[in-house]
Coordinates of C-alpha atoms and ligand atoms in Angstrom, one line a residue:
M1 CA -37.6 55.6 74.4
K2 CA -36.3 55.1 70.9
I3 CA -38.9 53.6 68.6
D4 CA -38.2 52.6 65.0
L5 CA -41.0 50.8 63.2
H6 CA -39.5 50.3 59.7
C7 CA -36.4 48.5 58.6
H8 CA -35.1 45.8 56.3
S9 CA -33.0 42.7 56.7
H10 CA -31.2 40.5 54.1
Y11 CA -34.5 38.5 53.7
S12 CA -35.5 41.4 51.4
D13 CA -33.3 44.2 50.1
G14 CA -31.5 45.0 53.4
L15 CA -27.9 44.1 53.8
L16 CA -27.8 43.0 57.4
S17 CA -29.0 39.7 58.9
P18 CA -31.6 39.9 61.6
Q19 CA -28.9 39.3 64.1
E20 CA -26.7 42.1 62.8
L21 CA -29.7 44.4 62.7
I22 CA -30.4 43.6 66.4
D23 CA -26.8 44.2 67.3
R24 CA -26.9 47.5 65.6
A25 CA -30.2 48.5 67.2
H26 CA -28.6 47.8 70.6
N27 CA -25.6 50.0 69.7
M28 CA -28.0 52.7 68.7
Q29 CA -30.0 52.3 71.9
V30 CA -33.2 51.5 70.2
D31 CA -35.9 50.2 72.5
V32 CA -38.5 49.1 70.1
L33 CA -37.8 47.8 66.6
A34 CA -40.2 46.6 63.9
I35 CA -38.6 44.5 61.2
T36 CA -40.6 45.2 58.0
D37 CA -39.2 43.3 55.0
H38 CA -40.8 43.6 51.6
D39 CA -43.5 40.9 51.4
T40 CA -41.8 38.5 53.7
V41 CA -41.7 37.7 57.5
A42 CA -38.7 35.4 57.2
A43 CA -36.6 37.5 59.6
I44 CA -39.0 37.6 62.5
D45 CA -38.5 34.2 64.2
E46 CA -34.7 34.5 63.9
A47 CA -34.9 38.0 65.3
L48 CA -37.1 37.0 68.3
A49 CA -34.9 34.0 69.1
Y50 CA -31.7 36.1 68.9
Q51 CA -33.1 38.9 71.0
A52 CA -34.2 36.3 73.7
G53 CA -30.6 35.6 74.3
Q54 CA -29.5 39.2 74.7
K55 CA -28.9 41.2 78.0
R56 CA -30.0 44.5 76.6
K57 CA -33.8 44.9 76.3
L58 CA -35.3 45.4 72.9
T59 CA -38.9 44.9 72.0
I60 CA -39.2 43.3 68.5
I61 CA -42.4 44.1 66.7
P62 CA -43.2 41.5 64.0
G63 CA -43.8 43.5 60.8
I64 CA -44.0 43.5 57.0
E65 CA -44.0 46.0 54.1
I66 CA -46.6 44.8 51.5
S67 CA -46.3 45.9 47.9
T68 CA -49.6 47.1 46.4
R69 CA -50.7 48.8 43.2
W70 CA -52.8 51.9 43.1
H71 CA -53.5 53.9 39.9
G72 CA -50.1 52.8 38.5
F73 CA -48.2 53.7 41.6
D74 CA -46.3 51.2 43.8
I75 CA -47.8 51.9 47.2
H76 CA -46.2 50.3 50.3
I77 CA -48.4 49.2 53.2
L78 CA -46.7 48.3 56.5
G79 CA -48.3 45.7 58.7
L80 CA -47.2 46.3 62.3
N81 CA -47.6 44.0 65.3
I82 CA -48.9 41.2 63.1
D83 CA -49.2 37.5 64.0
H84 CA -46.5 36.6 61.5
R85 CA -47.4 32.9 61.8
H86 CA -51.1 33.4 61.0
P87 CA -51.7 30.6 58.5
E88 CA -53.9 32.6 56.0
F89 CA -51.5 35.5 56.1
C90 CA -48.6 33.1 55.3
V91 CA -50.5 31.7 52.3
R92 CA -51.0 35.2 50.9
L93 CA -47.3 35.9 51.4
K94 CA -46.5 32.8 49.4
E95 CA -48.6 34.2 46.6
Q96 CA -46.7 37.5 46.8
A97 CA -43.4 35.6 46.6
E98 CA -44.6 33.9 43.4
R99 CA -45.6 37.3 41.9
R100 CA -42.1 38.6 42.9
E101 CA -40.4 35.6 41.4
E102 CA -42.4 35.8 38.1
R103 CA -41.6 39.5 37.8
A104 CA -37.9 39.0 38.5
R105 CA -37.7 36.5 35.6
E106 CA -39.5 38.9 33.3
I107 CA -37.2 41.8 34.3
A108 CA -34.2 39.5 33.6
D109 CA -35.7 38.6 30.2
K110 CA -36.1 42.3 29.3
L111 CA -32.5 43.0 30.4
A112 CA -31.3 40.1 28.3
K113 CA -33.1 41.6 25.3
A114 CA -31.3 44.9 26.0
G115 CA -28.0 42.9 25.8
I116 CA -27.4 42.4 29.5
E117 CA -27.3 38.7 30.1
G118 CA -27.4 36.5 33.2
V119 CA -28.6 39.2 35.6
Y120 CA -31.1 36.9 37.2
E121 CA -28.4 34.5 38.4
D122 CA -26.2 37.3 39.7
A123 CA -29.1 39.0 41.5
Q124 CA -30.0 35.7 43.1
K125 CA -26.4 35.2 44.3
L126 CA -26.5 38.8 45.7
A127 CA -29.8 38.3 47.4
G128 CA -28.6 35.1 49.2
P129 CA -31.5 34.0 51.5
G130 CA -33.6 37.0 50.4
Q131 CA -36.4 37.4 47.9
L132 CA -35.5 39.2 44.8
T133 CA -36.3 42.9 44.6
R134 CA -35.4 45.6 42.0
A135 CA -32.8 46.8 44.4
H136 CA -30.8 43.6 43.8
F137 CA -31.1 44.1 40.0
A138 CA -29.9 47.6 40.5
R139 CA -26.9 46.5 42.5
V140 CA -26.0 44.0 39.8
L141 CA -26.2 46.7 37.1
V142 CA -24.0 49.0 39.1
S143 CA -21.4 46.3 39.7
R144 CA -21.3 45.5 36.0
N145 CA -20.8 49.2 35.2
Q146 CA -24.0 49.2 33.1
V147 CA -25.1 52.3 35.0
K148 CA -23.1 54.7 37.0
D149 CA -25.1 54.4 40.2
F150 CA -28.1 52.8 42.0
D151 CA -30.4 55.6 40.9
G152 CA -29.2 55.3 37.4
A153 CA -30.3 51.7 37.3
F154 CA -33.9 52.9 38.0
Q155 CA -33.6 55.8 35.6
H156 CA -32.5 53.7 32.7
Y157 CA -33.8 50.2 33.2
L158 CA -35.9 49.4 36.3
G159 CA -38.0 52.5 36.9
K160 CA -41.6 53.0 35.7
D161 CA -41.8 52.5 31.9
K162 CA -38.1 52.1 31.5
R163 CA -36.4 49.4 29.3
A164 CA -36.6 46.6 31.8
F165 CA -39.8 47.7 33.6
V166 CA -42.3 45.0 34.3
K167 CA -45.7 46.1 35.5
P168 CA -46.1 44.3 38.9
K169 CA -49.3 42.4 39.7
W170 CA -49.5 43.5 43.3
P171 CA -52.8 43.4 45.1
E172 CA -54.9 46.5 45.7
I173 CA -54.4 48.5 48.9
G174 CA -57.7 47.3 50.4
E175 CA -56.6 43.7 50.1
A176 CA -53.3 44.3 51.8
V177 CA -55.1 46.1 54.6
S178 CA -57.4 43.2 55.2
W179 CA -54.6 40.7 55.2
I180 CA -52.9 42.7 57.9
K181 CA -56.1 43.1 59.9
D182 CA -56.8 39.4 59.6
A183 CA -53.4 38.7 61.0
G184 CA -54.2 41.0 64.0
G185 CA -51.9 43.9 62.9
N186 CA -52.2 47.6 62.2
A187 CA -52.0 48.7 58.6
V188 CA -49.8 51.8 58.1
L189 CA -49.2 53.7 54.9
A190 CA -45.4 53.7 54.4
H191 CA -43.5 56.9 53.5
P192 CA -46.4 59.0 52.0
A193 CA -44.0 61.7 50.7
R194 CA -42.0 59.3 48.6
Y195 CA -44.5 58.5 45.9
D196 CA -44.2 61.6 43.8
L197 CA -47.9 62.4 44.2
S198 CA -49.3 65.9 43.9
A199 CA -51.1 67.2 47.0
K200 CA -54.5 66.3 45.4
W201 CA -53.5 62.7 44.7
L202 CA -51.8 62.3 48.1
R203 CA -55.1 63.4 49.8
R204 CA -57.0 60.9 47.6
L205 CA -54.6 58.1 48.6
L206 CA -55.0 58.9 52.3
I207 CA -58.8 59.1 52.0
E208 CA -59.0 55.7 50.2
F209 CA -56.5 54.1 52.6
A210 CA -58.5 55.3 55.6
Q211 CA -61.8 54.1 54.0
A212 CA -60.2 50.7 53.4
G213 CA -59.6 50.3 57.1
G214 CA -56.0 51.7 57.2
H215 CA -55.0 52.5 60.8
G216 CA -52.1 54.8 60.5
M217 CA -49.5 56.6 58.4
E218 CA -45.8 57.2 58.6
V219 CA -45.5 60.8 59.7
I220 CA -41.7 60.6 60.2
H221 CA -39.7 58.9 57.5
P222 CA -36.4 59.6 55.7
Q223 CA -35.9 62.5 53.3
L224 CA -38.7 64.6 54.7
A225 CA -38.5 68.4 54.3
P226 CA -39.7 70.3 57.5
D227 CA -42.8 71.7 55.7
M228 CA -43.7 68.2 54.5
K229 CA -43.3 66.9 58.0
R230 CA -45.9 69.4 59.2
Q231 CA -48.1 68.6 56.3
L232 CA -48.1 64.9 57.0
A233 CA -48.9 65.5 60.7
S234 CA -51.8 67.7 59.7
Y235 CA -53.1 65.0 57.3
A236 CA -52.9 62.4 60.0
M237 CA -55.1 64.5 62.2
E238 CA -57.5 65.4 59.4
Y239 CA -58.0 61.8 58.2
G240 CA -58.0 60.3 61.7
L241 CA -54.9 58.2 61.2
A242 CA -52.5 57.2 63.9
A243 CA -48.9 58.2 63.5
S244 CA -45.9 56.0 62.9
C245 CA -42.2 56.6 62.5
G246 CA -39.5 54.6 60.8
S247 CA -36.0 54.9 59.5
D248 CA -36.6 52.5 56.5
F249 CA -33.0 51.4 57.2
H250 CA -31.6 49.1 54.5
F251 CA -27.8 49.2 55.2
P252 CA -25.3 51.4 57.0
N253 CA -24.8 54.7 55.2
R254 CA -24.5 58.4 55.7
W255 CA -28.2 59.2 55.5
T256 CA -30.2 56.7 57.6
E257 CA -29.6 55.1 60.9
L258 CA -31.8 52.9 63.1
G259 CA -33.8 54.9 65.6
K260 CA -32.3 58.3 64.6
N261 CA -34.3 61.5 64.6
L262 CA -37.7 59.8 64.7
S263 CA -39.6 61.9 67.2
L264 CA -43.3 62.3 66.4
P265 CA -44.7 65.8 66.3
D266 CA -47.0 66.7 69.3
G267 CA -50.7 66.0 69.3
L268 CA -50.7 62.8 67.2
V269 CA -51.9 59.4 68.3
P270 CA -48.9 57.1 68.2
I271 CA -49.6 53.8 66.4
W272 CA -48.3 51.9 69.4
R273 CA -50.8 53.4 71.9
D274 CA -52.7 50.2 72.4
W275 CA -50.0 47.7 71.9
P276 CA -49.7 45.4 74.9
Q277 CA -45.9 45.1 74.7
L278 CA -45.5 48.8 75.3
D279 CA -46.6 50.5 78.4
V280 CA -48.1 54.0 78.7
H281 CA -44.7 55.6 79.2
C282 CA -44.0 54.9 75.6
Q283 CA -46.6 57.5 74.5
T284 CA -43.8 60.1 74.9
A285 CA -41.4 58.0 73.0
N286 CA -38.6 59.3 70.9
A287 CA -38.8 62.6 72.8
Ligands
AMP301 P1 -39.4 46.1 44.5 O1 -40.2 46.0 45.7 O2 -38.8 44.9 44.0 O3 -40.1 46.9 43.4 O4 -38.1 47.0 44.9 C1 -38.3 48.2 45.5 C2 -37.1 48.6 46.2 O5 -36.1 49.1 45.3 C3 -37.5 49.7 47.2 O6 -37.8 49.2 48.4 C4 -36.2 50.6 47.2 O7 -35.4 50.0 48.2 C5 -35.7 50.4 45.8 N1 -36.2 51.4 44.9 C6 -37.3 51.4 44.2 N2 -37.4 52.5 43.4 C7 -36.3 53.1 43.5 C8 -35.8 54.3 42.9 N3 -36.5 55.0 42.0 N4 -34.6 54.7 43.2 C9 -33.9 54.1 44.2 N5 -34.3 52.9 44.8 C10 -35.5 52.5 44.4
MN302 MN1 -36.4 48.4 49.9
MN303 MN1 -41.1 51.2 50.8
MN304 MN1 -39.1 50.0 53.4

C-alpha cells in the first residue's frame, strides 16, 4: 500500500487541479491520498467526484493544512479525515480566508512601498481559483526578475521580518486542533523538522501540541536527514503521538513526488490505524 497524507492542489499554492493530482496519484500507484490545502477544503468535493468515475481504486482522505501562530513561528497543523462539510468548520475556514486576504493586501502594500507595484493583481491571476499564499507572491517576484529565485523572494521580501513581511493573525495551535476535532478529524503536526526550531523548542512544541489534544505528527516528510528521521520517530513514541507520512507535493519537480519514499519506521502507531476506510492490512502500509 502506498499512503500519502499531505499534498496541495491549485486551490492553495499547488499547481495541479484536483483532477490532475488524482491522475498523477494513479500513475504513481498511490492507494490512499489526503489532499491538504492551506486553510481550504475547496478541492475535496471535486476530488471525490472525479475519483468516483475512475477505474483504479484510490481512497481520498478529506484533509486540510491549517496555519497557526506559536511564539512567532508559523506552525502548520494538518486535519486528516475531517468532515469537510461540517458547518462550524466551514465558518472557521471562511474566517481564515479573510485573514489570508487581508494579509495579502498588506503584503502587496508593503511591496508597493518598496517600489514593486501591482503584485496583488498578478498574484491573483497566478492563483486562479486558489487562495493567495506567499508562494504566489514569490512566483510573481521571480517572474518579474525582482529576485533570482523562489527562496530569494522569502530571503529579501516575504520571510520573517523582511521588507514585505506581514505578521499573520493566525489562530493558536489549540484552536486549530479543536476545529479539526470538532469536524471529526485527527490533528497532525506538519513537517516538525521544517520550523528551524532547536531541539529544546521542538520538544516544547510537541509537548504543547499533545497537551492541546493533537493526535499525531508527521514522522516522514520531505528533506529529512536520516538522523532527524530517527529523532522524529523517537519523539512520536515519547510523546504518545501517532505517526503520519506525506510528500507535501506542490508541483512536479526533482525532489518530491506523490507517494514516494514514505514508509514509516517500525514500532509507530500509524495515524490511519482506526480509520474506517482503511482495513487492517494498511497497518503495514508503504512497506
Ligand atoms: P503562507 O501560508 O501564505 O504563509 O505561504 C506559505 C507557503 O509558502 C508554504 O506552504 C510554502 O509552500 C511557501 N514557503 C513559505 N516559506 C518559505 C520559505 N522560506 N522558502 C520557500 N518557500 C516558503
Ligand atoms: Mn505551500
Ligand atoms: Mn506546511
Ligand atoms: Mn503543505
